[in-house]
Coordinates of N, CA and C in Angstrom, one line a residue:
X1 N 160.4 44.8 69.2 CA 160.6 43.5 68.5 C 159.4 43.3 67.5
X2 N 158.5 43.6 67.9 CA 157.1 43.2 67.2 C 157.2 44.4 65.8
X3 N 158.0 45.7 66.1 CA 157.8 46.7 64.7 C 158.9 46.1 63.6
X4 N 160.1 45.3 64.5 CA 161.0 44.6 63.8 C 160.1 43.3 62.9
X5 N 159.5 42.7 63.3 CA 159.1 41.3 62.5 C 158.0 41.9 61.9
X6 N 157.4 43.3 61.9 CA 156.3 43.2 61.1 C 157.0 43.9 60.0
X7 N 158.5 44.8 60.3 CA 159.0 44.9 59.1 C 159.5 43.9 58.4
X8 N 159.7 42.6 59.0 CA 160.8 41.7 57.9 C 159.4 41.4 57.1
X9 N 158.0 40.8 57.6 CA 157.1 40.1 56.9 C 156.8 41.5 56.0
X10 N 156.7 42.6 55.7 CA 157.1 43.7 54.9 C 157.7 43.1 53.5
X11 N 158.9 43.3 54.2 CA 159.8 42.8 53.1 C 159.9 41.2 52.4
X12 N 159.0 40.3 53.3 CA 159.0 39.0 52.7 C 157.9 39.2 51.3
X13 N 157.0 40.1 51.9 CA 155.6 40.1 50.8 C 156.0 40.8 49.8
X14 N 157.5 42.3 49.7 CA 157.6 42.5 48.6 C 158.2 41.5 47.7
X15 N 159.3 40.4 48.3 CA 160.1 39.8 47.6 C 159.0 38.5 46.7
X16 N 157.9 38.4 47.8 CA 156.9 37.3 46.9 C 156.2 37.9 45.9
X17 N 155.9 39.3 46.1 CA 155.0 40.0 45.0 C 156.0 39.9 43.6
X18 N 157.3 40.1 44.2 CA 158.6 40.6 42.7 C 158.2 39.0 42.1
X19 N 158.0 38.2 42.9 CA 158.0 36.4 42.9 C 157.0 36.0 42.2
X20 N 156.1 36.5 42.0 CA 155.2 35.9 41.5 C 154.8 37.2 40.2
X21 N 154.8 37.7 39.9 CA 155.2 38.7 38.7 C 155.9 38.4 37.9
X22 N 157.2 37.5 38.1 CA 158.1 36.9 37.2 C 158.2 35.2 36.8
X23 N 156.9 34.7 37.3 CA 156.7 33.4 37.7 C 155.7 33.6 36.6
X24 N 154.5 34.0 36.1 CA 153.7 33.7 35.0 C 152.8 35.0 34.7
X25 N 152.5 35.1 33.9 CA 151.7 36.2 32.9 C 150.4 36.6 33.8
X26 N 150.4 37.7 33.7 CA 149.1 38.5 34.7 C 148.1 38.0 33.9
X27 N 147.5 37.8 35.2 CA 145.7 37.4 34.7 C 144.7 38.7 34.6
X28 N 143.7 38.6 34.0 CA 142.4 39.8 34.0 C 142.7 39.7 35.7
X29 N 142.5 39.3 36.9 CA 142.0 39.2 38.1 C 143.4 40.1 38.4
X30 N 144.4 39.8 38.0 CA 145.8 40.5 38.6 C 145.4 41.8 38.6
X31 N 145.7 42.3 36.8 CA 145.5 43.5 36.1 C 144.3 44.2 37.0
X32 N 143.2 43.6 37.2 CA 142.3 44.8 37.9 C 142.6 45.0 39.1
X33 N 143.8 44.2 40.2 CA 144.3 44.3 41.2 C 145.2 45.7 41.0
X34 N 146.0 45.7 40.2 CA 147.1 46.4 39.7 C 146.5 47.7 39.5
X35 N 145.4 48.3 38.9 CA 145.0 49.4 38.3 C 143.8 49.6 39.8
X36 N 143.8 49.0 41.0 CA 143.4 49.5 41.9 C 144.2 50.2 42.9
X37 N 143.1 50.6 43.8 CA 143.6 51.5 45.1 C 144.9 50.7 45.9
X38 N 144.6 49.6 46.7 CA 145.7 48.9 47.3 C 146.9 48.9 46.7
X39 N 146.8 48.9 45.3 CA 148.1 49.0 44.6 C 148.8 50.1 44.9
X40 N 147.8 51.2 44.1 CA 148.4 52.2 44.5 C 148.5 52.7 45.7
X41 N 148.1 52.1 46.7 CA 149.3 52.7 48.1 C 149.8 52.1 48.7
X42 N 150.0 50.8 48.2 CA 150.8 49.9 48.2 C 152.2 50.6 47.8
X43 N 152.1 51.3 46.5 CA 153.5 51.1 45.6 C 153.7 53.4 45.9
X44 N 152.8 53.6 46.5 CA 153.0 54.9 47.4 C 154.0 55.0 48.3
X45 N 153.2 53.4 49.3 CA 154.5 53.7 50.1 C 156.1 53.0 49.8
X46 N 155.9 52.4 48.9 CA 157.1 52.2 48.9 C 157.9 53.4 48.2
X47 N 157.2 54.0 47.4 CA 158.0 55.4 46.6 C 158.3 56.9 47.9
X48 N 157.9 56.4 49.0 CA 158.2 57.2 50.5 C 159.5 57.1 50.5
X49 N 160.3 55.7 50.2 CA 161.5 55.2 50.2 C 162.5 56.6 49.0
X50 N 162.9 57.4 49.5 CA 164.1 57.6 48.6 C 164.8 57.1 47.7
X51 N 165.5 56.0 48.2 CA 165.9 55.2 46.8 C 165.2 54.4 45.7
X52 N 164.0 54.4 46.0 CA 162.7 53.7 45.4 C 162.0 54.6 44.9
X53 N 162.4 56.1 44.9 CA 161.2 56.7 44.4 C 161.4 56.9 42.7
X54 N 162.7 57.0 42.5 CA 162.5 57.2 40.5 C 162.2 55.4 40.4
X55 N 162.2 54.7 40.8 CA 161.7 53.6 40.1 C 160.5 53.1 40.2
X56 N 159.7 53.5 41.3 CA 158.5 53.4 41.7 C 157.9 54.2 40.6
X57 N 158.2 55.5 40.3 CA 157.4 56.2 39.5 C 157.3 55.9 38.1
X58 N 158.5 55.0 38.0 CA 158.8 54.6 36.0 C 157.2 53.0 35.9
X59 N 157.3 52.4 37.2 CA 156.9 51.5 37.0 C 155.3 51.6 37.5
X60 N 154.7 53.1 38.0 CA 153.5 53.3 38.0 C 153.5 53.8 36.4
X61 N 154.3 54.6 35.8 CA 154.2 55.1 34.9 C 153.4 53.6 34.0
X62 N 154.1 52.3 33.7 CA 154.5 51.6 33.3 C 152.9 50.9 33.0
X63 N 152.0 50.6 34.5 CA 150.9 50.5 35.0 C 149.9 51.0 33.9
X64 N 150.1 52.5 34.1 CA 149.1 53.4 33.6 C 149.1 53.0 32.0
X65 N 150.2 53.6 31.5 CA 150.3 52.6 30.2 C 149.9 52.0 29.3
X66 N 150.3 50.6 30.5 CA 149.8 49.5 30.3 C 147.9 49.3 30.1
X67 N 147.4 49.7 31.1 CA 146.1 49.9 31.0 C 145.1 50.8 29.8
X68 N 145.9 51.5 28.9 CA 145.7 51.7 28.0 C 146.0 51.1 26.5
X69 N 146.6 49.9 26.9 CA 146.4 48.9 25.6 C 144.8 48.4 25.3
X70 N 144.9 47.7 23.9 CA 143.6 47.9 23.5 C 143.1 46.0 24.2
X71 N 143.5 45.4 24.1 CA 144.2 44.0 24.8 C 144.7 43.6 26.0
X72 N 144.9 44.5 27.2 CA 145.5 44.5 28.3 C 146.5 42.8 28.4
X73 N 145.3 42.3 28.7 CA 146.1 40.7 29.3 C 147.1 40.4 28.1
X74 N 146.3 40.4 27.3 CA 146.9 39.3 26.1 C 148.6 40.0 25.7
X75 N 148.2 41.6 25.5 CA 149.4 42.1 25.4 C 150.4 42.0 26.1
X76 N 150.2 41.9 27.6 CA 151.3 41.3 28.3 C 152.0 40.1 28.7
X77 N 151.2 39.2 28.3 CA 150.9 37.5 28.5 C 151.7 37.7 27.0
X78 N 152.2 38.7 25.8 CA 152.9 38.3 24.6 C 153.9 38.7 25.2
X79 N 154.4 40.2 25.6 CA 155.6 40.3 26.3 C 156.4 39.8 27.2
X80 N 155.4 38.8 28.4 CA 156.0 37.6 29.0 C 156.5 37.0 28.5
X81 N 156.1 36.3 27.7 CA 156.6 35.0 26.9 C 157.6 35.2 25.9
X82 N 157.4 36.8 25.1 CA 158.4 37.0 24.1 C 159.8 37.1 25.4
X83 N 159.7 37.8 26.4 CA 161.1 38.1 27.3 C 161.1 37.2 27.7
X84 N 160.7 36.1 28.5 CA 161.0 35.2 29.7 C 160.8 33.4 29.5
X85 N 160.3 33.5 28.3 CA 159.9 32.0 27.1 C 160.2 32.0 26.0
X86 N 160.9 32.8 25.8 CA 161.7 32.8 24.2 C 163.8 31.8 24.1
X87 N 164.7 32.0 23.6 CA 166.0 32.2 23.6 C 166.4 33.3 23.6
X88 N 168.0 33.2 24.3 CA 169.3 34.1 24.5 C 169.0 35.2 23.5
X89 N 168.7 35.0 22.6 CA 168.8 35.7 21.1 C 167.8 36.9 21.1
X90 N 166.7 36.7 22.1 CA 165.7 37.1 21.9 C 165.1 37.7 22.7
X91 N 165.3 37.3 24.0 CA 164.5 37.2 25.0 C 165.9 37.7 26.3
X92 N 165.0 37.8 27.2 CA 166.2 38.1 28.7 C 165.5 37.2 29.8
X93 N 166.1 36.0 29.6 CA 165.5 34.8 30.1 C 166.1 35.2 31.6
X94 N 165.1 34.3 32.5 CA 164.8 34.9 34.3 C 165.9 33.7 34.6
X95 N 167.0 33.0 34.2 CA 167.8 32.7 35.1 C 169.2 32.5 35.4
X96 N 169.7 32.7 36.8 CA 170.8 32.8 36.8 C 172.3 32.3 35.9
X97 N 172.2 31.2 35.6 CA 173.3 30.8 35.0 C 172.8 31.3 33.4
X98 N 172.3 31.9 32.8 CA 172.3 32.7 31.6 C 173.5 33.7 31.9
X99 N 173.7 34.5 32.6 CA 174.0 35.7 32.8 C 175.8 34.8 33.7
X100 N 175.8 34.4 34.7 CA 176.8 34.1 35.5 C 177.3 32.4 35.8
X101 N 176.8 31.8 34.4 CA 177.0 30.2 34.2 C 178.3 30.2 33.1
X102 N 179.0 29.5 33.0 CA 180.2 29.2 32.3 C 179.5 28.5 31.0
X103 N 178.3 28.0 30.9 CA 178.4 26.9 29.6 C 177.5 27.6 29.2
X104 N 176.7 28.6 29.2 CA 175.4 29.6 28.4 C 174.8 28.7 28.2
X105 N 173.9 27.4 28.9 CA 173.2 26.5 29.0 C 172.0 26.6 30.8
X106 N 171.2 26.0 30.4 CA 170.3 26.6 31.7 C 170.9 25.2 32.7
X107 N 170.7 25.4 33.9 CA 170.6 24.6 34.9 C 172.4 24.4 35.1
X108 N 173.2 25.0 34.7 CA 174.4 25.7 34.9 C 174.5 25.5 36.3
X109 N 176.1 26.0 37.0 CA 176.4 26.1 38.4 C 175.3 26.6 39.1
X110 N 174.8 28.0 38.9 CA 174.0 28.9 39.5 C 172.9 27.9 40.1
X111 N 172.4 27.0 38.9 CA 170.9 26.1 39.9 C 171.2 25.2 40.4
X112 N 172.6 24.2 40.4 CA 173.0 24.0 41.2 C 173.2 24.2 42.8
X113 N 173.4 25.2 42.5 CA 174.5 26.3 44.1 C 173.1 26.6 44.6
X114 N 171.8 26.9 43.9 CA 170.5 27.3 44.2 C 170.0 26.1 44.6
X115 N 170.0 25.0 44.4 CA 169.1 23.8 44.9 C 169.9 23.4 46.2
X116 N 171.0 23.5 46.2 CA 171.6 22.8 47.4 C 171.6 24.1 48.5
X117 N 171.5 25.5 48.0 CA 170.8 26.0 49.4 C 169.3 25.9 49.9
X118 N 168.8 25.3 48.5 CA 167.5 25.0 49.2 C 167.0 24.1 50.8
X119 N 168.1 23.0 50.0 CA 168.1 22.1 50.7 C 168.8 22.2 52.4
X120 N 169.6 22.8 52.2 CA 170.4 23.2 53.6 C 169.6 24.2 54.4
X121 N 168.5 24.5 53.9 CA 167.7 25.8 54.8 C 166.1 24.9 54.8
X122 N 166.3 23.4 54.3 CA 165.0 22.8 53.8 C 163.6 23.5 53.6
X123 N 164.2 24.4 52.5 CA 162.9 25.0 51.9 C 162.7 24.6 50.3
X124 N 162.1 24.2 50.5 CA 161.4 23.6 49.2 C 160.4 24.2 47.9
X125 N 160.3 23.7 46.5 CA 160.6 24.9 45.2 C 158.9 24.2 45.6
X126 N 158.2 25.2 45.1 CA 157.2 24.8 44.4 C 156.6 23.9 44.0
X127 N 155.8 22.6 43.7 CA 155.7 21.8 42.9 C 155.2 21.6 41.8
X128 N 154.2 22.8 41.6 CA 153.2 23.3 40.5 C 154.2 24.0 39.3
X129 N 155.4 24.5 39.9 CA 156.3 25.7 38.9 C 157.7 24.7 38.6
X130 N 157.8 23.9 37.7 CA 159.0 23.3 37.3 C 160.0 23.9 36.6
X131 N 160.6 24.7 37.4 CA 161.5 25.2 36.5 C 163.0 25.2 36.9
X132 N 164.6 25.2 36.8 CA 165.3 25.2 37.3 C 165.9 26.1 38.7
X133 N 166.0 25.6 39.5 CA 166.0 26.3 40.9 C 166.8 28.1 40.1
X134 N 167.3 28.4 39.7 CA 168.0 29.9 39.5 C 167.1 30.4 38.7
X135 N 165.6 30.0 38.8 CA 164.7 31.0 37.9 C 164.5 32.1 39.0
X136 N 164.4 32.9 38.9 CA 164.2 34.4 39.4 C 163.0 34.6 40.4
X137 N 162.2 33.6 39.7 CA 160.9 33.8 40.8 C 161.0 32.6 41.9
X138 N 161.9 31.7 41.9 CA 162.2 30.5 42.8 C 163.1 31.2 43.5
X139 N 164.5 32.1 42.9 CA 164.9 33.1 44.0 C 164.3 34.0 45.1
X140 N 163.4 34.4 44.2 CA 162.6 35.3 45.1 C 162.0 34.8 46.3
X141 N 161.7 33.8 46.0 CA 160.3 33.3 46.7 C 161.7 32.6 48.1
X142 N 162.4 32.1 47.6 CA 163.2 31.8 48.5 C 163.7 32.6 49.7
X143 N 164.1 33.9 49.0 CA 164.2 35.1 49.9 C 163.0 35.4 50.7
X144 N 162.2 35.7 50.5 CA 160.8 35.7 51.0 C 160.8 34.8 52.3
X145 N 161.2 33.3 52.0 CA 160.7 32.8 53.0 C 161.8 32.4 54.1
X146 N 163.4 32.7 53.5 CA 164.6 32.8 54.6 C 164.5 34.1 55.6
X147 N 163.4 35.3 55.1 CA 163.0 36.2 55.6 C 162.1 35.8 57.0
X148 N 161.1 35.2 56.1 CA 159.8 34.6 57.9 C 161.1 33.8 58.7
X149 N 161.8 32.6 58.4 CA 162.3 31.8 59.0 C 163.4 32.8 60.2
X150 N 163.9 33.8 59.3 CA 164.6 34.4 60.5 C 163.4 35.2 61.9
X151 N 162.3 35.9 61.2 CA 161.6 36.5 62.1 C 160.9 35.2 63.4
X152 N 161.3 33.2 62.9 CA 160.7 32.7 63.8 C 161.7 32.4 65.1
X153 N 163.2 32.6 64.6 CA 164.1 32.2 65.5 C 163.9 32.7 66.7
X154 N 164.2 32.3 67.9 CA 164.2 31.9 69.4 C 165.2 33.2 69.9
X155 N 166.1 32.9 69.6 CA 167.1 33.8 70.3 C 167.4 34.9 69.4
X156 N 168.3 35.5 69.8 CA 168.9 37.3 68.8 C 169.9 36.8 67.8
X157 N 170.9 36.0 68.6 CA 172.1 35.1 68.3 C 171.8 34.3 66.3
X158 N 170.3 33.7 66.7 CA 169.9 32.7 65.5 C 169.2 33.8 64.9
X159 N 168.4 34.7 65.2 CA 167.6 36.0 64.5 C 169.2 36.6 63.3
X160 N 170.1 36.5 64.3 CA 171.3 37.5 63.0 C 171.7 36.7 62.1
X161 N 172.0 35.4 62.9 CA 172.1 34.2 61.6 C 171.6 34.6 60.5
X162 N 170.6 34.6 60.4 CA 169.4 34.1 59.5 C 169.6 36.0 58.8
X163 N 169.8 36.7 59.4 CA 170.1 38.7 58.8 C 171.0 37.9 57.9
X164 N 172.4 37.4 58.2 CA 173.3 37.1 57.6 C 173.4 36.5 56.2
X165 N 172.6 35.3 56.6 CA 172.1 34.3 55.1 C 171.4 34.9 54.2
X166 N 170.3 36.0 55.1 CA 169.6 37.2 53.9 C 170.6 38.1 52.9
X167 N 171.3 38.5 54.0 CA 172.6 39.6 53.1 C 173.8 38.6 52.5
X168 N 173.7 37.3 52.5 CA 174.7 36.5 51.4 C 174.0 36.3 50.6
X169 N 173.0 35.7 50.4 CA 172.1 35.5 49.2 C 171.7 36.6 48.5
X170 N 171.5 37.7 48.9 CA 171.4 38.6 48.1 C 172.6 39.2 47.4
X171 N 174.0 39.4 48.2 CA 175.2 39.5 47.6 C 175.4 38.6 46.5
X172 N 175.6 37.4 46.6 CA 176.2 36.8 46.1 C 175.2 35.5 45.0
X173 N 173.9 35.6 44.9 CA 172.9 34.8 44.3 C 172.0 35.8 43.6
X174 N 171.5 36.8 44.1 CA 170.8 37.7 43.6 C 171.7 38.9 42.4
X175 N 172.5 40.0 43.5 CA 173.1 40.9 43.2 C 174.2 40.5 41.5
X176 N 174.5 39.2 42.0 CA 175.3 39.0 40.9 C 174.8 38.8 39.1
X177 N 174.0 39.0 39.1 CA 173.2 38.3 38.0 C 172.1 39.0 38.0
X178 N 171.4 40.2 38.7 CA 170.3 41.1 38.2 C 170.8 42.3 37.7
X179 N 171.8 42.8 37.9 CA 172.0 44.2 37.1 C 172.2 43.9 35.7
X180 N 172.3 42.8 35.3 CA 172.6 42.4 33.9 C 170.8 41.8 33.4
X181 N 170.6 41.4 34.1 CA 169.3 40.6 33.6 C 168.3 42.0 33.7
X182 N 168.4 43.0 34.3 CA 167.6 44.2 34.3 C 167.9 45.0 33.2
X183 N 169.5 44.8 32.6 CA 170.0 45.8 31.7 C 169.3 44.8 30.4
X184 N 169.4 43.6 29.9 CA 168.5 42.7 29.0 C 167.1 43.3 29.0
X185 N 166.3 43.3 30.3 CA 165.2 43.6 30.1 C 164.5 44.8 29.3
X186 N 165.7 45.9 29.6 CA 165.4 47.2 29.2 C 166.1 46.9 27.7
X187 N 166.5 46.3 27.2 CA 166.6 46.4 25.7 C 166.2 45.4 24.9
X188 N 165.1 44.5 25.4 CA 164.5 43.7 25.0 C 162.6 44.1 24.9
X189 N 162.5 44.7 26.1 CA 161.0 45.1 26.4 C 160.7 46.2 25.6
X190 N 160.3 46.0 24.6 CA 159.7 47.5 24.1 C 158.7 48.3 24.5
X191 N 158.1 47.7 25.4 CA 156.5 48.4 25.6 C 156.9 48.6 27.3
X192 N 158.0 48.6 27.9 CA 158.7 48.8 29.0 C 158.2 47.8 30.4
X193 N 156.6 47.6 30.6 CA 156.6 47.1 31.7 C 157.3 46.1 32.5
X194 N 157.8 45.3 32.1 CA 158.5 44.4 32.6 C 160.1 44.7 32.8
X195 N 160.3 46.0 31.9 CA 162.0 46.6 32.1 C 161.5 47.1 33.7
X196 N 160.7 48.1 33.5 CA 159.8 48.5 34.9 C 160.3 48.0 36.0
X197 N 159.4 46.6 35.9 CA 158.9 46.0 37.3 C 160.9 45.1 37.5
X198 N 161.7 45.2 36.9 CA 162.8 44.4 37.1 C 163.6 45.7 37.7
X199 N 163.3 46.9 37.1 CA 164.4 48.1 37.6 C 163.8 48.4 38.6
X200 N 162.4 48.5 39.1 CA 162.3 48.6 40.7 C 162.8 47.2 41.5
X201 N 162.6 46.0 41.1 CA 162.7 44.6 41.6 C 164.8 45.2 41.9
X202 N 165.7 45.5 41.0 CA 166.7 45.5 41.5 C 167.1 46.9 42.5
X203 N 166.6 47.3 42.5 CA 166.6 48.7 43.2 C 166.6 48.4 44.6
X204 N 165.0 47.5 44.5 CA 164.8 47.0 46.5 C 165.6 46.1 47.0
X205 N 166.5 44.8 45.9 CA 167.4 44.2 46.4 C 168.9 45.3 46.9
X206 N 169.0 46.4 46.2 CA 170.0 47.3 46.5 C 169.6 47.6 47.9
X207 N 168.2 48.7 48.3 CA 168.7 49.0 49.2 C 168.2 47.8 50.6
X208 N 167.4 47.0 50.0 CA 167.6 45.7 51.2 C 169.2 45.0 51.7
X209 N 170.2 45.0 51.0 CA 171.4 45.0 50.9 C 171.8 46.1 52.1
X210 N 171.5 47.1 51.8 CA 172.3 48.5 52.4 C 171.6 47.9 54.1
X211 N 169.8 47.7 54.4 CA 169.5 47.4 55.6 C 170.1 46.1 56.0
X212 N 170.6 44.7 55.3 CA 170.9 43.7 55.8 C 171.9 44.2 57.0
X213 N 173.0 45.1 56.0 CA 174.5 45.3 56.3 C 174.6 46.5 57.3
X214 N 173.7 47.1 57.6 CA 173.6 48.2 58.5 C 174.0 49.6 57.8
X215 N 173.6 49.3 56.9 CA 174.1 50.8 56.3 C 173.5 51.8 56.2

C-alpha cells in the first residue's frame, strides 16, 4: 500500500510540475533549477519509462538548447507570452474551449464543465492565477490534487472511485483537447521548448491513461 501512494504522490508532482510550467514564464531561480542535477534525474527517470523516452529526450534536448541562448529568461518569458498571451491567430492559447468549444471564444463549455467539477470534488482554483477554469495549468493542478485526495480515502471501494474520476478526467477533459493544443504548439514554437515540454506533458497523460485503465 505504502509503494502504491508513494507512486500516486509521483504522479501528483509530475502533473503540478507540467502545472506550473504552463502557468507563468520561468524565472532565473527556475532556469538554474532546470540546468541542474535534480532535474536531470529527475527527467532520467522518467525517460526509464518506455513510452517517455523519445519525448524525454526531445525535451532535454530542448533544455540544453535553451541554455545556450544569449538571454535565457527573457527569451523564454517572449516565447511564453508570444504562445500562451497572444490570439488564435498567433499563439496556441492553453485553453480548453479554444480547441473543443463551439463559439472559439474563451470561457466556452469546456470552463464551464471545468468549474463545476471543481466544485463537486470542492477543490478550489488558485486565487493568485485568474484565469478561466480550462486553462491547462488549472487542469493540471486539478489532476494533481484528485490524485492526493484518492491516495487519502479510507477504504479500496473509495481509493477506485477516486482511480476512476482520474481516468475520466483525463479521458474526457484532458485527452480531448491536448493532442491538438500540442500539435499548435509545435507549429507555433519556433525555438521548440515549449512544443517540448507539451509533447512530453501529452505523452504522460497517454500513458497515465493506459495505468488508470489497467492496461
Amino acid at each position: 500500500m505504502q509503494e502504491f501512494i508513494a507512486f500516486n504522490e509521483q504522479r501528483a508532482e509530475i502533473y503540478w510540475w507540467m502545472s506550473s510550467l504552463f502557468a507563468r514564464e520561468l524565472t532565473d531561480a527556475d532556469l538554474h533549477e532546470y540546468h541542474g542535477g535534480e532535474m536531470y534525474t529527475f527527467l532520467s527517470g522518467l525517460g526509464m519509462t518506455e513510452e517517455l523516452k523519445a519525448p524525454v529526450d526531445s525535451f532535454r534536448a530542448a533544455i540544453k538548447k535553451s541554455h545556450a541562448r544569449s538571454d535565457e529568461q527573457l527569451e523564454l518569458a517572449a516565447d511564453f507570452c508570444g504562445l500562451f498571451l497572444s490570439t488564435p491567430k498567433s499563439g496556441a492559447l492553453p485553453y480548453a474551449s479554444m480547441y473543443v468549444g463551439t463559439t472559439g471564444l474563451l470561457n466556452d463549455k469546456p470552463a464551464q464543465d471545468m468549474h463545476e467539477l471543481m466544485a463537486s470534488f470542492d477543490i478550489t482554483q488558485r486565487k493568485d492565477f485568474n484565469e478561466p477554469a480550462d486553462h491547462l495549468a488549472i487542469e493540471l493542478d486539478f489532476m494533481g490534487n484528485l490524485i492526493i485526495m484518492g491516495n487519502q480515502q479510507q477504504t479500496e471501494e473509495q481509493r477506485e472511485a477516486l482511480m476512476q474520476s482520474q481516468l475520466s478526467f483525463i479521458d474526457t477533459m484532458l485527452l480531448n483537447w491536448l493532442p491538438l493544443f500540442t500539435e499548435e504548439c509545435q507549429r507555433r514554437d519556433q525555438f521548440g521548448f515549449y512544443a517540448a515540454a507539451a509533447n512530453l506533458l501529452l505523452a504522460f497523460c497517454m500513458l497515465d491513461k493506459k495505468f488508470l485503465a489497467g492496461e
